[in-house]
Structures are given as C-alpha cells and as structure tokens.
Amino acid sequence: MRRKLIALGLGFGLAGATAIATPAQAEVVASVPLHGTAAAAQQTATFWLADGGANLRNATPYAVQTSVSLTGPATPPVPDTKPGSTAPIVPPDGVTPMTSGKVFFVGGDGQPHWCTGTALQSQYRNLVATAGHCVLDIEAGEATQSQVVFVPGYADGEAPKGLYVAKQAFVHYDFSVYDDLERDYAFMTVYNGVAADAAGVLSDTGRLGDNAGGQGFAWNQPTASSVRLFGYPAGPHPDGTRPYTGEHLHQSTGTTSWVSAPELPAERLVGVNSPFTGEGSLGSAWLTHYDVSGKLGYLNGITMSVSDTDADNRYDTGVSPYFDGETATIYKAAATSWTGRLV
C-alpha cells in the first residue's frame, strides 16, 4: 500500500516524522524519534546487553538492498553550494579514536540485525551516521527499525567503548516520505553510553565523542577523489565466496566517480572501487583526507549498496548518495541536538 500511494502521488510521511521548518531547512530535514524517553532507552540497552550481549552476537547482517546495477550518469550533477567541512573530534590524550562500529536494531522481521555506523563530530559529541534504510524500514513499511543502538569498536561480541542507544534520527524529507534513495543516509543522536555488570545493572560510560572520537564531515567535494572505506562486510559475493565474517572492521581505499542506478531509480550517486560485499557493510564510512596516524578524516559518503560492475560475480564497487548542501543542512540539524544521560 505504501508504494501504491507514492506511485499515485499521494506522498505521506513516516509515523512520528517531523519536518524541521526553519527557512533554511524547510522541506529538507525530517526528524524521527527512536527512543523518546530514558525508560524506553534503558529497556533497549538491557535487551542488547543481557546474557553477556547474546543478542549482539546473534544479530545477522542486514540484507535489504545490498546490491544494485550501475551505469554512468547522463550528465554529471552540479553541486548546489560551495564545498564545506567540519573538523573531526580529537579524543582526550591517551584515547585512540574508535569511530567505526555496528548499528544494531530489530528489523521488520522481528529479528536482530546490524549495519555499519560511524561516530561524527557534533556539538554534544553524540552523533552517528549510517545508511538511511538501516534506520527507516523501506521494505516492511514500518516507520523505523526498533531498538536501534550503536556499538563503536565492536569485535567478537564485545563493546569496548560501551553501548549507545539512539534517541532520534535526522534524515532527508524526501527519503522519509518517498524513499528517495539518492538521500539514503541518516544521522542519529545517541544517549551517553552504558555498560552492564554481571547483575545486569546499567552504568553510565560517558559521551560517545569523548570515548571514541568523531570523524569530521565534508560536503560538495569533487569526485575522482581518494577515500578510505571502513565497514563490517559479511555477506557473500555473487559467486558464493565469503571473504569476510562481519566480526571485525575492514578497510579499503578507492577513487570516487559519478554513477547512476536506474533500477532504484537513482541518478545522482557516487561509486568507489571497493571489494566489500553488501551485507554488513551497509552504512560503511567513506573518509576523505584520512590521517592514518591520527585515525581521523572527513565523512564524505556512506555505503548504501554495492555493485558488480564487470560481471565477474564479485562485487567491486561501493555506492553512496552524494553529500551536498542539503546533506549538510541535515547533518547540522542533528549535530546541534542534545541527548544527555541514559542512567
């Protein structure tokens, strides 16, 4: 029914979605509540941390819209504003940045899943970026995924920097209403992190940015740029091989170019050569001007899907929406939103 209504031109928003109506943001920013109260967020934290994090370990990589067919764009898009950026968060002395992690959630099928997510610079050090359809359920028609959390530095079932329950998501209005996949990204504010003791009692571990750092953010950057991808790929290539398990963070480096995905349809996308498979790597960070020693750079893309462009039955290209001035508007709205403590 949802698809039919959109096809008839009767667009409608997600339940609970609110358009931000300042002049600069009108018809661009939609905010979606994920956990409106600390009590609800505490229940979600307990769900994921109970039994030694059993639900974290048992979650499977999200397998919705993991691959697409690509072509070159008929006409390269023209940026809508000047290029811009915000600097990364450098964590306190002695703290190594650990900005990549997993976004866990319960999907429309009632099962626990995960995508990749990234901690970002923000006023309150509480912001995470991931693929939009890892937060809003475009397949089942539900308003949002449920019980959404972020675990930076996830490896082998461990949450070394704590678990951060998402409070609110900020997405493009066109994605929230029309499933516009050229806008398939989300910025989530999260509560302070929590950990659970042997008795299941939650304790506060502090703000995400203080514990893990935060990548910078860049928009309207030129293509043909080198970016470094960070993600947790897990699924198979079309030939059935499985080079990744999803238990550890992987990285790759490639050069970006304009691409289109007519089947979506989406004409204004960016591709990068990368061997990542789709499942698990949805939401992977594309970092430009990455400093290897400091482990910080500028987020300039997010994997929304992957593609096999040379028909050899192995994925070779990651796909991201282009981060333009409207993306920056959404990011800035999210980056100034306060969350606070969970316990």
Short mmCIF file of C-alpha atoms in Angstrom, two decimals:
data_model
loop_
_atom_site.label_atom_id
_atom_site.label_comp_id
_atom_site.label_asym_id
_atom_site.label_seq_id
_atom_site.Cartn_x
_atom_site.Cartn_y
_atom_site.Cartn_z
CA MET A 1 0.00 0.00 0.00
CA ARG A 2 2.79 2.40 0.80
CA ARG A 3 4.36 2.00 -2.66
CA LYS A 4 0.96 2.35 -4.32
CA LEU A 5 0.20 5.61 -2.56
CA ILE A 6 3.55 7.05 -3.57
CA ALA A 7 3.05 5.98 -7.17
CA LEU A 8 -0.30 7.80 -7.19
CA GLY A 9 1.40 10.95 -5.96
CA LEU A 10 -0.17 10.78 -2.50
CA GLY A 11 3.07 11.20 -0.58
CA PHE A 12 2.95 10.77 3.15
CA GLY A 13 5.49 10.89 5.95
CA LEU A 14 6.64 8.29 8.42
CA ALA A 15 4.67 7.95 11.61
CA GLY A 16 6.25 10.31 14.08
CA ALA A 17 8.41 12.05 11.48
CA THR A 18 8.54 15.82 11.84
CA ALA A 19 9.77 18.29 9.24
CA ILE A 20 12.14 20.94 10.59
CA ALA A 21 10.60 24.17 9.38
CA THR A 22 13.21 26.89 9.73
CA PRO A 23 13.61 28.79 6.44
CA ALA A 24 16.95 27.15 5.60
CA GLN A 25 15.68 23.68 6.45
CA ALA A 26 12.11 23.68 5.14
CA GLU A 27 11.29 20.50 3.19
CA VAL A 28 14.81 19.18 3.75
CA VAL A 29 15.13 17.86 7.31
CA ALA A 30 12.86 15.25 8.87
CA SER A 31 13.42 14.15 12.46
CA VAL A 32 12.26 10.70 13.55
CA PRO A 33 12.05 9.66 17.23
CA LEU A 34 13.71 6.34 18.05
CA HIS A 35 13.66 6.35 21.86
CA GLY A 36 11.72 9.29 23.23
CA THR A 37 12.28 8.52 26.91
CA ALA A 38 15.18 7.33 29.02
CA ALA A 39 13.00 4.48 30.32
CA ALA A 40 12.44 3.13 26.81
CA ALA A 41 16.13 3.51 26.05
CA GLN A 42 17.08 1.61 29.20
CA GLN A 43 14.88 -1.30 28.13
CA THR A 44 16.64 -1.37 24.76
CA ALA A 45 20.08 -1.28 26.38
CA THR A 46 19.11 -4.19 28.60
CA PHE A 47 17.81 -6.13 25.58
CA TRP A 48 21.19 -5.93 23.85
CA LEU A 49 23.45 -6.34 26.89
CA ALA A 50 21.56 -9.13 28.67
CA ASP A 51 23.16 -12.57 28.90
CA GLY A 52 26.60 -11.18 28.16
CA GLY A 53 25.46 -9.47 24.96
CA ALA A 54 23.85 -12.55 23.44
CA ASN A 55 21.61 -10.53 21.13
CA LEU A 56 24.62 -8.60 19.83
CA ARG A 57 26.40 -11.84 18.98
CA ASN A 58 23.32 -13.44 17.44
CA ALA A 59 22.40 -10.50 15.20
CA THR A 60 22.80 -11.01 11.46
CA PRO A 61 23.90 -8.52 8.78
CA TYR A 62 21.04 -6.55 7.27
CA ALA A 63 20.30 -7.89 3.79
CA VAL A 64 17.94 -5.29 2.31
CA GLN A 65 19.01 -3.52 -0.90
CA THR A 66 22.57 -4.79 -0.69
CA SER A 67 23.36 -4.70 -4.43
CA VAL A 68 22.39 -2.67 -7.50
CA SER A 69 23.27 -2.43 -11.19
CA LEU A 70 25.12 0.74 -12.17
CA THR A 71 25.57 2.91 -15.23
CA GLY A 72 27.33 6.21 -15.80
CA PRO A 73 25.20 9.34 -15.32
CA ALA A 74 23.88 11.04 -18.45
CA THR A 75 25.05 14.38 -17.09
CA PRO A 76 27.30 14.81 -14.04
CA PRO A 77 25.38 16.70 -11.34
CA VAL A 78 26.28 20.26 -10.45
CA PRO A 79 26.94 20.89 -6.70
CA ASP A 80 24.24 23.01 -5.09
CA THR A 81 26.55 25.04 -2.82
CA LYS A 82 30.22 25.62 -2.19
CA PRO A 83 32.31 22.79 -0.68
CA GLY A 84 32.46 22.77 3.10
CA SER A 85 33.57 20.73 6.09
CA THR A 86 33.67 20.47 9.87
CA ALA A 87 36.76 19.20 11.70
CA PRO A 88 36.94 15.83 13.50
CA ILE A 89 36.71 15.36 17.27
CA VAL A 90 40.12 14.54 18.69
CA PRO A 91 39.52 12.43 21.83
CA PRO A 92 41.32 13.16 25.12
CA ASP A 93 45.01 12.37 25.44
CA GLY A 94 45.67 8.67 25.59
CA VAL A 95 42.37 7.73 23.93
CA THR A 96 42.67 6.14 20.49
CA PRO A 97 39.84 7.09 18.10
CA MET A 98 37.47 4.18 17.56
CA THR A 99 34.76 5.79 15.48
CA SER A 100 33.60 2.84 13.37
CA GLY A 101 31.21 0.32 14.84
CA LYS A 102 27.96 -1.51 14.34
CA VAL A 103 24.43 -0.14 14.35
CA PHE A 104 22.24 -2.86 15.83
CA PHE A 105 18.45 -2.94 15.52
CA VAL A 106 15.44 -5.22 15.36
CA GLY A 107 14.07 -5.26 11.82
CA GLY A 108 10.57 -5.56 10.44
CA ASP A 109 11.01 -9.35 10.52
CA GLY A 110 11.34 -9.21 14.31
CA GLN A 111 14.96 -10.38 14.19
CA PRO A 112 18.15 -8.60 15.36
CA HIS A 113 20.32 -7.21 12.57
CA TRP A 114 23.23 -4.84 12.10
CA CYS A 115 24.77 -2.35 9.70
CA THR A 116 27.96 -0.30 9.96
CA GLY A 117 27.93 3.13 11.62
CA THR A 118 30.37 5.97 12.34
CA ALA A 119 30.75 8.43 15.21
CA LEU A 120 30.79 12.04 13.97
CA GLN A 121 31.75 15.49 15.16
CA SER A 122 28.84 17.24 16.89
CA GLN A 123 28.20 19.90 19.50
CA TYR A 124 27.26 17.38 22.19
CA ARG A 125 29.55 14.56 20.99
CA ASN A 126 26.58 12.28 20.45
CA LEU A 127 26.17 11.71 16.70
CA VAL A 128 26.30 8.59 14.49
CA ALA A 129 25.97 8.29 10.71
CA THR A 130 24.71 5.22 8.84
CA ALA A 131 22.65 4.27 5.79
CA GLY A 132 19.12 5.63 5.91
CA HIS A 133 17.49 2.27 5.32
CA CYS A 134 19.33 0.86 8.33
CA VAL A 135 17.16 3.21 10.42
CA LEU A 136 13.93 3.55 8.43
CA ASP A 137 12.38 0.30 7.23
CA ILE A 138 11.86 0.77 3.48
CA GLU A 139 10.96 -2.88 2.92
CA ALA A 140 8.32 -3.70 5.53
CA GLY A 141 6.70 -0.27 5.53
CA GLU A 142 7.22 0.29 9.25
CA ALA A 143 8.16 3.78 10.37
CA THR A 144 11.53 2.86 11.84
CA GLN A 145 13.65 -0.08 12.79
CA SER A 146 13.26 -0.74 16.52
CA GLN A 147 15.70 -0.89 19.43
CA VAL A 148 18.42 0.96 17.49
CA VAL A 149 21.84 1.24 19.18
CA PHE A 150 25.46 1.92 18.23
CA VAL A 151 28.49 -0.04 19.43
CA PRO A 152 31.79 1.63 18.45
CA GLY A 153 34.78 -0.65 18.07
CA TYR A 154 32.65 -3.79 18.03
CA ALA A 155 34.66 -7.00 17.66
CA ASP A 156 33.87 -10.61 18.56
CA GLY A 157 30.77 -9.73 20.56
CA GLU A 158 32.49 -7.09 22.69
CA ALA A 159 31.53 -3.44 23.23
CA PRO A 160 34.86 -1.89 24.31
CA LYS A 161 33.56 1.69 24.39
CA GLY A 162 30.07 0.97 25.69
CA LEU A 163 26.66 0.78 24.02
CA TYR A 164 24.84 3.94 22.86
CA VAL A 165 21.06 3.92 22.45
CA ALA A 166 19.77 6.10 19.62
CA LYS A 167 17.36 8.86 20.64
CA GLN A 168 16.45 10.47 17.33
CA ALA A 169 17.27 10.17 13.63
CA PHE A 170 17.61 13.03 11.16
CA VAL A 171 17.02 12.18 7.50
CA HIS A 172 16.16 13.94 4.28
CA TYR A 173 12.47 14.71 3.98
CA ASP A 174 12.35 13.07 0.54
CA PHE A 175 13.76 9.85 1.97
CA SER A 176 11.26 9.80 4.83
CA VAL A 177 8.29 10.42 2.53
CA TYR A 178 9.21 8.98 -0.86
CA ASP A 179 12.03 6.51 -0.08
CA ASP A 180 14.26 8.66 -2.30
CA LEU A 181 17.39 6.52 -2.36
CA GLU A 182 19.54 9.39 -3.57
CA ARG A 183 19.11 10.50 0.06
CA ASP A 184 19.77 7.15 1.73
CA TYR A 185 21.64 8.39 4.81
CA ALA A 186 20.75 9.04 8.44
CA PHE A 187 22.31 10.95 11.32
CA MET A 188 21.34 9.62 14.76
CA THR A 189 21.76 11.30 18.11
CA VAL A 190 22.59 8.86 20.91
CA TYR A 191 22.37 8.94 24.68
CA ASN A 192 25.50 8.61 26.79
CA GLY A 193 26.97 5.14 26.63
CA VAL A 194 26.13 2.39 29.09
CA ALA A 195 27.67 -0.87 30.26
CA ALA A 196 26.07 -3.66 32.28
CA ASP A 197 27.57 -5.52 35.24
CA ALA A 198 27.09 -9.22 35.98
CA ALA A 199 23.74 -8.46 37.61
CA GLY A 200 22.55 -6.51 34.56
CA VAL A 201 22.71 -3.13 36.28
CA LEU A 202 23.46 -0.33 33.80
CA SER A 203 26.12 2.29 34.44
CA ASP A 204 26.99 5.45 32.53
CA THR A 205 30.18 5.35 30.42
CA GLY A 206 30.10 8.93 29.13
CA ARG A 207 29.59 10.66 25.80
CA LEU A 208 30.35 8.92 22.53
CA GLY A 209 32.75 11.58 21.23
CA ASP A 210 34.72 11.64 24.48
CA ASN A 211 35.14 7.87 24.42
CA ALA A 212 35.61 7.16 20.73
CA GLY A 213 36.31 10.47 19.00
CA GLY A 214 34.35 11.59 15.96
CA GLN A 215 35.07 11.91 12.26
CA GLY A 216 34.73 15.25 10.54
CA PHE A 217 32.11 15.88 7.88
CA ALA A 218 32.52 17.17 4.32
CA TRP A 219 30.07 18.06 1.56
CA ASN A 220 30.11 19.10 -2.09
CA GLN A 221 33.52 17.56 -2.54
CA PRO A 222 34.77 16.76 -6.07
CA THR A 223 34.58 13.24 -7.43
CA ALA A 224 37.73 11.47 -8.64
CA SER A 225 38.85 11.81 -5.02
CA SER A 226 40.54 9.12 -2.95
CA VAL A 227 38.52 7.87 0.01
CA ARG A 228 39.10 5.19 2.61
CA LEU A 229 36.19 2.91 3.48
CA PHE A 230 35.62 1.38 6.91
CA GLY A 231 32.98 -1.28 7.45
CA TYR A 232 31.98 -4.74 8.62
CA PRO A 233 31.27 -6.67 5.39
CA ALA A 234 29.89 -10.15 5.95
CA GLY A 235 27.81 -11.42 3.04
CA PRO A 236 28.87 -13.46 0.01
CA HIS A 237 29.97 -12.35 -3.43
CA PRO A 238 27.66 -13.43 -6.29
CA ASP A 239 30.00 -16.40 -6.88
CA GLY A 240 29.27 -17.63 -3.35
CA THR A 241 32.68 -16.91 -1.81
CA ARG A 242 32.71 -15.34 1.65
CA PRO A 243 35.95 -13.44 2.30
CA TYR A 244 34.51 -11.64 5.35
CA THR A 245 32.86 -12.73 8.59
CA GLY A 246 31.49 -9.41 9.83
CA GLU A 247 33.17 -9.85 13.20
CA HIS A 248 35.98 -7.38 12.58
CA LEU A 249 36.38 -3.96 10.98
CA HIS A 250 37.85 -3.90 7.47
CA GLN A 251 39.04 -1.06 5.28
CA SER A 252 39.68 -0.41 1.61
CA THR A 253 40.82 2.56 -0.46
CA GLY A 254 39.41 3.69 -3.79
CA THR A 255 38.65 6.59 -6.11
CA THR A 256 35.16 8.05 -6.46
CA SER A 257 33.14 8.69 -9.63
CA TRP A 258 29.58 9.62 -10.58
CA VAL A 259 27.24 6.66 -11.15
CA SER A 260 23.53 6.02 -11.65
CA ALA A 261 21.29 3.12 -10.59
CA PRO A 262 18.30 3.13 -12.98
CA GLU A 263 16.55 0.24 -11.21
CA LEU A 264 16.10 2.21 -7.96
CA PRO A 265 15.77 4.76 -9.71
CA ALA A 266 18.65 6.99 -8.63
CA GLU A 267 20.68 9.14 -11.00
CA ARG A 268 22.82 11.13 -8.58
CA LEU A 269 25.05 8.63 -6.80
CA VAL A 270 28.77 8.16 -6.22
CA GLY A 271 30.71 4.94 -6.71
CA VAL A 272 34.09 3.87 -5.35
CA ASN A 273 36.13 0.81 -6.23
CA SER A 274 35.95 -1.49 -3.20
CA PRO A 275 35.83 -5.28 -2.67
CA PHE A 276 33.33 -5.08 0.21
CA THR A 277 30.26 -7.28 -0.04
CA GLY A 278 26.89 -5.67 0.66
CA GLU A 279 25.58 -7.43 3.75
CA GLY A 280 27.13 -5.88 6.84
CA SER A 281 28.89 -3.06 5.00
CA LEU A 282 25.72 -1.01 4.53
CA GLY A 283 26.48 2.25 6.33
CA SER A 284 30.26 1.97 5.89
CA ALA A 285 32.12 5.27 6.22
CA TRP A 286 33.80 6.92 3.23
CA LEU A 287 36.53 9.12 4.69
CA THR A 288 38.43 11.72 2.72
CA HIS A 289 41.69 13.37 3.87
CA TYR A 290 42.16 10.48 6.27
CA ASP A 291 45.15 10.72 8.60
CA VAL A 292 46.44 7.21 9.22
CA SER A 293 48.37 8.07 12.38
CA GLY A 294 45.52 10.02 13.96
CA LYS A 295 42.80 7.71 12.56
CA LEU A 296 40.61 10.69 11.72
CA GLY A 297 39.30 12.20 8.50
CA TYR A 298 36.12 13.62 6.98
CA LEU A 299 32.98 11.60 6.24
CA ASN A 300 32.08 12.20 2.60
CA GLY A 301 29.90 9.19 1.80
CA ILE A 302 28.08 6.19 3.28
CA THR A 303 27.66 2.81 1.60
CA MET A 304 24.00 2.30 0.68
CA SER A 305 24.66 -0.67 -1.64
CA VAL A 306 27.36 -2.40 -3.70
CA SER A 307 27.69 -3.49 -7.32
CA ASP A 308 29.47 -5.97 -9.59
CA THR A 309 30.31 -3.65 -12.49
CA ASP A 310 32.44 -6.02 -14.59
CA ALA A 311 30.15 -9.08 -14.38
CA ASP A 312 32.79 -11.37 -12.85
CA ASN A 313 30.46 -12.39 -9.99
CA ARG A 314 32.44 -10.43 -7.41
CA TYR A 315 31.43 -7.07 -6.01
CA ASP A 316 33.89 -4.33 -6.92
CA THR A 317 32.12 -1.02 -6.24
CA GLY A 318 30.55 0.64 -3.23
CA VAL A 319 27.68 3.08 -3.80
CA SER A 320 26.80 6.19 -1.79
CA PRO A 321 24.46 9.16 -2.06
CA TYR A 322 26.30 12.36 -2.93
CA PHE A 323 26.79 14.58 0.12
CA ASP A 324 25.64 18.05 -0.98
CA GLY A 325 24.43 21.21 0.70
CA GLU A 326 21.13 19.62 1.70
CA THR A 327 23.02 16.75 3.33
CA ALA A 328 25.00 19.35 5.25
CA THR A 329 21.76 21.01 6.39
CA ILE A 330 20.52 17.71 7.81
CA TYR A 331 23.87 16.97 9.44
CA LYS A 332 23.95 20.41 11.08
CA ALA A 333 20.43 19.97 12.47
CA ALA A 334 21.46 16.66 14.01
CA ALA A 335 24.83 17.94 15.21
CA THR A 336 23.24 20.58 17.45
CA SER A 337 20.69 18.28 19.11
CA TRP A 338 21.19 17.38 22.77
CA THR A 339 20.53 13.94 24.25
CA GLY A 340 22.08 13.53 27.72
CA ARG A 341 22.43 10.59 30.08
CA LEU A 342 20.55 7.33 29.95
CA VAL A 343 21.14 6.37 33.60
#
